mmCIF file of C-alpha atoms and ligand atoms in Angstrom:
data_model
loop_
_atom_site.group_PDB
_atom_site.id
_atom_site.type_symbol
_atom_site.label_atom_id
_atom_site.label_comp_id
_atom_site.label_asym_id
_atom_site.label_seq_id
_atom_site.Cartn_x
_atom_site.Cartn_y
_atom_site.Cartn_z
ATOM 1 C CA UNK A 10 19.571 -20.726 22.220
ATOM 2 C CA UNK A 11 20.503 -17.339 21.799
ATOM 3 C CA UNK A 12 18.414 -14.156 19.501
ATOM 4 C CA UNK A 13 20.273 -11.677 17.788
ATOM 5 C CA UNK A 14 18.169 -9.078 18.347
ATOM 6 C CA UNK A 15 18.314 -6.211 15.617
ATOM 7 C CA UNK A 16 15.919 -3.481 16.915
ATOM 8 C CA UNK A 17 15.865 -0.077 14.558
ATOM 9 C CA UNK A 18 13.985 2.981 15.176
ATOM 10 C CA UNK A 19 10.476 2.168 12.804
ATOM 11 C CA UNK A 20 8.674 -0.310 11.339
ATOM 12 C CA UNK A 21 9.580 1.002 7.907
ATOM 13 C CA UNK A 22 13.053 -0.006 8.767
ATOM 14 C CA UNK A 23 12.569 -2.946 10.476
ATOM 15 C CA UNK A 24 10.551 -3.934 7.057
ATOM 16 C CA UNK A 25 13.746 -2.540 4.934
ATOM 17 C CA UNK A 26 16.148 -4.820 7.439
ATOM 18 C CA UNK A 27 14.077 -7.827 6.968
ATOM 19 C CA UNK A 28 13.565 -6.913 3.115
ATOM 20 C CA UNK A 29 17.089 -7.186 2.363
ATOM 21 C CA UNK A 30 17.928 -10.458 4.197
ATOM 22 C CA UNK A 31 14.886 -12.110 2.088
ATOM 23 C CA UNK A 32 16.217 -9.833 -1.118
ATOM 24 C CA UNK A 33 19.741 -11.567 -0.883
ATOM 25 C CA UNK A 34 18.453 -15.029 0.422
ATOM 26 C CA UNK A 35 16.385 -14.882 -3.090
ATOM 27 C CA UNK A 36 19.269 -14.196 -5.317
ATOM 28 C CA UNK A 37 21.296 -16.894 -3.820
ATOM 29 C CA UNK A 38 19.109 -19.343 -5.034
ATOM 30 C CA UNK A 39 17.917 -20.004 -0.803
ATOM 31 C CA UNK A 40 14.314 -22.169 0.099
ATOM 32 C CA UNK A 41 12.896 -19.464 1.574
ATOM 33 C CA UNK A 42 9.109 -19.857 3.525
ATOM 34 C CA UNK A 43 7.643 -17.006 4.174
ATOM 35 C CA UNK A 44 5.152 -15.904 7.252
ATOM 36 C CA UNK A 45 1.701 -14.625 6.697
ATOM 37 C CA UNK A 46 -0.249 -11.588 8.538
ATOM 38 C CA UNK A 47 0.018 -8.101 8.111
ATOM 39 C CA UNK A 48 3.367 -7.017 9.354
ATOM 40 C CA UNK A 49 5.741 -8.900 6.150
ATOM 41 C CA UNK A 50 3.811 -6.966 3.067
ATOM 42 C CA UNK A 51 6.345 -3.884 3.467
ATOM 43 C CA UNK A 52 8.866 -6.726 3.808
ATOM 44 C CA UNK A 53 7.593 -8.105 0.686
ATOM 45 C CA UNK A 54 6.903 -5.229 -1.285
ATOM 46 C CA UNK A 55 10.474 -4.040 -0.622
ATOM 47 C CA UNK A 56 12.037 -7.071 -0.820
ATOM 48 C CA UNK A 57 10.779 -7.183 -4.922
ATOM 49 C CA UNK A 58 12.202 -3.301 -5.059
ATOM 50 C CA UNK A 59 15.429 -4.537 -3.961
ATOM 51 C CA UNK A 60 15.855 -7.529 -6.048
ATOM 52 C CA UNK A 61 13.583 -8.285 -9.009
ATOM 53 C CA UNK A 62 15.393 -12.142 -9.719
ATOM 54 C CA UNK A 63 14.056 -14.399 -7.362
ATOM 55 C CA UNK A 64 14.161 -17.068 -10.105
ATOM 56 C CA UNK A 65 16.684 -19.368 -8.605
ATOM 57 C CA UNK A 66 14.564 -19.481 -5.487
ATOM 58 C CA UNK A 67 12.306 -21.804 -3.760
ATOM 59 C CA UNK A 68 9.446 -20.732 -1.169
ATOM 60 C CA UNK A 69 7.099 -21.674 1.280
ATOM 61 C CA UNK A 70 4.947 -20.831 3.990
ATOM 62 C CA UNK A 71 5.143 -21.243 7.513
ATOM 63 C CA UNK A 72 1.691 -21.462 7.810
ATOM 64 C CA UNK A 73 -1.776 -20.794 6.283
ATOM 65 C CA UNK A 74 -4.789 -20.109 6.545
ATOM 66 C CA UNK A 75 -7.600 -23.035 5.048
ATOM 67 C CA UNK A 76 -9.177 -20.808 2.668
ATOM 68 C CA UNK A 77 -9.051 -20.906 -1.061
ATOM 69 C CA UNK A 78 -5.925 -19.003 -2.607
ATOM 70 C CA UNK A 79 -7.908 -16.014 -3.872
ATOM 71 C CA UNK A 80 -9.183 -15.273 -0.681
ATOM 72 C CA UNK A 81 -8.482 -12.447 1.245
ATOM 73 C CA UNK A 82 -7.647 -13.920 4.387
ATOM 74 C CA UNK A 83 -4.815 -16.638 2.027
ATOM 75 C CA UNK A 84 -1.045 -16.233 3.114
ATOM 76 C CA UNK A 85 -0.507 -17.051 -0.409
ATOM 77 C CA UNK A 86 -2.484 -14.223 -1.727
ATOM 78 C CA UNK A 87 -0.123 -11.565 0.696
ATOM 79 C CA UNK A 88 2.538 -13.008 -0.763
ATOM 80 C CA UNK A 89 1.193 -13.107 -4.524
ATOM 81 C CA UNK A 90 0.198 -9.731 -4.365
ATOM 82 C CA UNK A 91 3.124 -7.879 -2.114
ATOM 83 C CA UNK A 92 6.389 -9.865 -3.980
ATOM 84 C CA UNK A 93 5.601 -12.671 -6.370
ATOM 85 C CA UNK A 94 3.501 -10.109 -8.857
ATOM 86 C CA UNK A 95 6.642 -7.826 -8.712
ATOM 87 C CA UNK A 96 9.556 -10.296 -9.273
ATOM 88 C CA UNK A 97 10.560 -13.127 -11.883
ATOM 89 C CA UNK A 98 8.817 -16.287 -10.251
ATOM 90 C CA UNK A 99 10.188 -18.451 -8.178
ATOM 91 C CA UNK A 100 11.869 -22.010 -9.660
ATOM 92 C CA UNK A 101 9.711 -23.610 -6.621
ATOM 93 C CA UNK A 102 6.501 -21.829 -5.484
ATOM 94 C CA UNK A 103 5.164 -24.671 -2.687
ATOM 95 C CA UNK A 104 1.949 -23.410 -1.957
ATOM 96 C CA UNK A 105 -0.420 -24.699 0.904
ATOM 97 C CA UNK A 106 -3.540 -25.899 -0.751
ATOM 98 C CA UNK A 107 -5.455 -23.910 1.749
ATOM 99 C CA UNK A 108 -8.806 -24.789 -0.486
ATOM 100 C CA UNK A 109 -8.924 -28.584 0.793
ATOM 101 C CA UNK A 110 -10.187 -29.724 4.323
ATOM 102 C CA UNK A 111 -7.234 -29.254 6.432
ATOM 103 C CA UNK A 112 -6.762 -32.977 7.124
ATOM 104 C CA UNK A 113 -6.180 -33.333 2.791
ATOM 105 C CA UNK A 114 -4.127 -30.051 3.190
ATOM 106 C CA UNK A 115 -1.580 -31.075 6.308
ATOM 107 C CA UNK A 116 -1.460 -34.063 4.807
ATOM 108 C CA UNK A 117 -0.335 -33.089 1.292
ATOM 109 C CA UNK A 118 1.950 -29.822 2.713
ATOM 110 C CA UNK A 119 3.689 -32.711 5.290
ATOM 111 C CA UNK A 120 4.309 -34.862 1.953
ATOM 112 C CA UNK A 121 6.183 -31.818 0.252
ATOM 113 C CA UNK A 122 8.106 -30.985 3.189
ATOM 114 C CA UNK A 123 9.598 -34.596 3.227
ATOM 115 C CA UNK A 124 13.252 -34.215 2.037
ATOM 116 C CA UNK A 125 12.900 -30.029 1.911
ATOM 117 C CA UNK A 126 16.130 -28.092 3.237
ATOM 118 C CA UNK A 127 14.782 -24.463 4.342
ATOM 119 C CA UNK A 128 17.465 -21.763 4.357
ATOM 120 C CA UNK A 129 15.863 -18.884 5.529
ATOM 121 C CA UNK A 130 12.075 -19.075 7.377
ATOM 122 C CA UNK A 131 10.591 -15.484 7.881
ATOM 123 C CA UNK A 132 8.338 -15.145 10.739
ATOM 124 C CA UNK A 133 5.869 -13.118 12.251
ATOM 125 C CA UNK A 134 4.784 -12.771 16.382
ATOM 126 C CA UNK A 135 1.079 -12.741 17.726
ATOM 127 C CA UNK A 136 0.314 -9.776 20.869
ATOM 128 C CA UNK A 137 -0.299 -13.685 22.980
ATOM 129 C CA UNK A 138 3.115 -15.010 21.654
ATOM 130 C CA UNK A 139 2.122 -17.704 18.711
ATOM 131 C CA UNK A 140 4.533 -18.029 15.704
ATOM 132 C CA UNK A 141 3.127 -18.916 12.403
ATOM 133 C CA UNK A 142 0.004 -21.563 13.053
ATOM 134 C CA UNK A 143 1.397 -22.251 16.585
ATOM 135 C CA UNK A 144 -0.589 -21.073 19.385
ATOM 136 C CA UNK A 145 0.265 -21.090 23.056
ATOM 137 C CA UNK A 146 0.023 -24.381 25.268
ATOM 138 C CA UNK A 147 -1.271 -26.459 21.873
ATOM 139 C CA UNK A 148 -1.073 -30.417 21.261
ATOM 140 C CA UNK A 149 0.801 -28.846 17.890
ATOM 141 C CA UNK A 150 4.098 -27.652 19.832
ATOM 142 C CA UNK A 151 4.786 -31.338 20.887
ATOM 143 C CA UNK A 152 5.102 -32.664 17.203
ATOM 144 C CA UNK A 153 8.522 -34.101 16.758
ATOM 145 C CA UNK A 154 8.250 -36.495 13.618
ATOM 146 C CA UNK A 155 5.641 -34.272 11.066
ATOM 147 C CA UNK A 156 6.543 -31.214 9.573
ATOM 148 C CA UNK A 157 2.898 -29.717 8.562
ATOM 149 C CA UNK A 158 0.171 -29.946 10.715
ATOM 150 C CA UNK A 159 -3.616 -29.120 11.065
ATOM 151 C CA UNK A 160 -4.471 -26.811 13.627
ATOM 152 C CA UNK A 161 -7.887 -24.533 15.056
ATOM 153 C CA UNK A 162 -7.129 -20.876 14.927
ATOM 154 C CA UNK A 163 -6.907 -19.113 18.579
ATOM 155 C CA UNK A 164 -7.326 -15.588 16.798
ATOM 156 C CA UNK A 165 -8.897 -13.758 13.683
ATOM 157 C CA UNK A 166 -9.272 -15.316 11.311
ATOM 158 C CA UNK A 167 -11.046 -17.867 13.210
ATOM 159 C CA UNK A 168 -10.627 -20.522 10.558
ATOM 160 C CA UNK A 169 -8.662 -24.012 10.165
ATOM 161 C CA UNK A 170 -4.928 -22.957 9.872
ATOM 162 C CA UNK A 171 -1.768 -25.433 8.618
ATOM 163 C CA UNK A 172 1.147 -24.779 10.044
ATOM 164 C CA UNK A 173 4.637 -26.047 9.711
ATOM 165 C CA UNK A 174 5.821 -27.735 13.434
ATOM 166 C CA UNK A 175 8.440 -26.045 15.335
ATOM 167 C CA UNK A 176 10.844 -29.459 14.456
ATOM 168 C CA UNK A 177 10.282 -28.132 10.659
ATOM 169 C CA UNK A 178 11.040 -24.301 11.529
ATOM 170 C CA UNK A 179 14.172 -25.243 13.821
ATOM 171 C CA UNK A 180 15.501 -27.067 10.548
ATOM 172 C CA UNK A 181 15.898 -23.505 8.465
ATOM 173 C CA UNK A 182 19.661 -22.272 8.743
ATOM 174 C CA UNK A 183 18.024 -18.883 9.345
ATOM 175 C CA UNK A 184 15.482 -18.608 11.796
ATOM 176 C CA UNK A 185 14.312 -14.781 10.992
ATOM 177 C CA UNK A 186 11.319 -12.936 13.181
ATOM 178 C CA UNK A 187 10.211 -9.587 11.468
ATOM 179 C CA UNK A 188 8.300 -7.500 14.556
ATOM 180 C CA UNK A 189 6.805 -4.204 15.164
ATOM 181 C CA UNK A 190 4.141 -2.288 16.793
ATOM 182 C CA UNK A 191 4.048 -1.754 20.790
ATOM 183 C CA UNK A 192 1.345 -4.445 21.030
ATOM 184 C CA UNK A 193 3.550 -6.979 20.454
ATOM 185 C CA UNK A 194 6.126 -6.033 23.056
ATOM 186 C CA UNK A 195 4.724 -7.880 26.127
ATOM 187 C CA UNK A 196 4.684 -11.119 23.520
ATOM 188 C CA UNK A 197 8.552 -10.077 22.392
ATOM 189 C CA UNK A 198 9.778 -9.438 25.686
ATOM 190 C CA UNK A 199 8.780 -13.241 26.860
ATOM 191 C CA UNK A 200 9.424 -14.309 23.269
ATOM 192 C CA UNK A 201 13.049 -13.174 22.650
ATOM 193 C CA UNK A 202 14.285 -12.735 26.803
ATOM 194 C CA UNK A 203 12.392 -14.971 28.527
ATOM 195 C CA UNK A 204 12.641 -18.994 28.911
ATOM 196 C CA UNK A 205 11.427 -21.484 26.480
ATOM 197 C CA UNK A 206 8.171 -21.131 27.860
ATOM 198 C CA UNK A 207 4.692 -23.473 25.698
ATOM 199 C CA UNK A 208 2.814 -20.315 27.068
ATOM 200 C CA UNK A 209 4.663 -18.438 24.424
ATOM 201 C CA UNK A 210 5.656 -20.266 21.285
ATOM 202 C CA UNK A 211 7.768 -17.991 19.585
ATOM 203 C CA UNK A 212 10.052 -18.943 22.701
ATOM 204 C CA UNK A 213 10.463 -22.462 21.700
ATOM 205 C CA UNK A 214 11.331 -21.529 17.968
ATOM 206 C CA UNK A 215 15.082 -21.473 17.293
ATOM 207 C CA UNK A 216 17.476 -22.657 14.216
ATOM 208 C CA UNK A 217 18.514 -26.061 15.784
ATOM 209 C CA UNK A 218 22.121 -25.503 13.825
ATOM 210 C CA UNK A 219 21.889 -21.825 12.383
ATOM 211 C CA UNK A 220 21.130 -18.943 13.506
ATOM 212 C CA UNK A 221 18.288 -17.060 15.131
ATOM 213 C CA UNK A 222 17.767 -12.989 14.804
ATOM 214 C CA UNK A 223 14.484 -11.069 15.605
ATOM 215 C CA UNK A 224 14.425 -7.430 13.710
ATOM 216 C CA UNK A 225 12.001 -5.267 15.911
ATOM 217 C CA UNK A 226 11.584 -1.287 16.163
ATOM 218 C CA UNK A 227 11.473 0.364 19.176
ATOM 219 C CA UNK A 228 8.029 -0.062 20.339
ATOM 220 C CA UNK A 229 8.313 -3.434 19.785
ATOM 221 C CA UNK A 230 11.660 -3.947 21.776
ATOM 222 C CA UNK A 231 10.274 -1.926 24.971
ATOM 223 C CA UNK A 232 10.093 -5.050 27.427
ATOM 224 C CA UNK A 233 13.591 -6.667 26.185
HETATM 225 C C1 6PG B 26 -0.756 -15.704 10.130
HETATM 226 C C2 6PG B 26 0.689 -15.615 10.546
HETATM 227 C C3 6PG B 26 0.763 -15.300 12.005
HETATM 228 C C4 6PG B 26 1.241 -13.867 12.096
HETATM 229 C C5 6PG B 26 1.025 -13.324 13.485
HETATM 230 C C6 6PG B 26 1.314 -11.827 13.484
HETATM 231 O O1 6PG B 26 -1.112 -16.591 9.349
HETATM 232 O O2 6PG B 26 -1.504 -14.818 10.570
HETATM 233 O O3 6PG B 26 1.422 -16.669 10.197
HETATM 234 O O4 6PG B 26 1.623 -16.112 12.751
HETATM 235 O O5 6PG B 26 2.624 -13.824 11.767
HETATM 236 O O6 6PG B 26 -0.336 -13.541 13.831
HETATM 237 O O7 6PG B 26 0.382 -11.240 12.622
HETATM 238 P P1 6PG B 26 0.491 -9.684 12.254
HETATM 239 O O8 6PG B 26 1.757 -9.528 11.474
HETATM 240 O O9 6PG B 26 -0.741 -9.415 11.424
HETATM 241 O O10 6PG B 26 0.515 -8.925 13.551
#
């Protein structure tokens, strides 16, 4: 399952590159979910400089965090604050109702899911190789039938995450990873050149049909 691997000088480019796919998945009207952490917010605040109609789109998130929406640590807020606040809203906004027990809030996120079509899924890469809510060697990288799952947090924020499952992720026509920063090149090397590999989840996430790209900088790239 091959990468195309789009590695630019800086992270302000890399956020530019990744703005512009998002920008022009938006205007076509694409279901678009979205990663949290702090690498996207460039991609999202230039992404809503770019294009300011993302009314014909639809959008989720690969994961979040179990918190209520106005709280700092919420995937949702990143994205409220960095695009939504800055563009004409969404037809669909499907947010993760991170403010219920994360049983209630799988559960309910799962149920949405049911049916969904994802064009484009944005995601993000951990320095010890998890993608989205899916951390290395979990029970959650063997789900084949659900789409949303619970899952305990292996990193800050150390709180109860839900995560889409890599069968829901591989179902996205475009399977995009936005990373940058030398700290993540040990995880990108065995992420985006080495073997499907548990030990490193973002290994085992491809488009099952589409297509896959990582956009990196430099420092990022070093080990690939
Ligand atoms: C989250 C993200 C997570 C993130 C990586 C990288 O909820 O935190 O979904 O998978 O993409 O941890 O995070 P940074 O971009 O902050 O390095």
């Amino acid at each position: 399952m091959t990468v195309e691997l789009v590695v630019v000088p800086t992270a302000e480019e890399a956020a530019r590159e990744a703005a512009q796919r998002l920008a022009q998945a938006a205007f076509a009207g694409s279901a678009i979910a979205l990663a949290g952490g702090s690498t996207p917010r460039r991609a999202y605040e230039l992404a809503a400089q770019i294009e300011r109609d993302w009314s014909r789109a639809s959008i989720w998130w690969g994961d979040e965090r179990c918190v209520p929406p106005d709280d700092p640590r919420s995937n949702y807020l990143l994205v409220q604050e960095a695009l939504l606040a800055g563009v004409d809203r969404p037809r669909e906004v499907h947010r993760i109702p991170g403010e219920l027990d994360p049983t209630a809030a799988a559960d309910a996120y799962d149920r949405e899911l049911d049916g969904a079509e994802l064009d484009l899924v944005l995601l993000g890469l951990g320095p010890d190789g998890h993608t989205a809510s899916l951390f290395p060697n979990a029970p959650t990288l063997d789900e084949r039938f659900r789409r949303a799952v619970e899952t305990e947090a292996r990193l800050e924020p150390f709180v109860p995450r839900v995560t889409m499952t890599i069968p829901a992720l591989a179902s996205a026509a475009d399977v995009l990873f936005l990373v940058t920063g030398a700290e993540k090149a040990d995880a990108a090397g065995r992420a985006f050149a080495g073997a499907p590999d548990p030990a490193t989840p973002a290994s085992l996430v491809r488009s099952a049909e589409g297509k896959t790209a990582a956009v990196l900088d430099s420092a990022a790239a070093e080990r690939i």
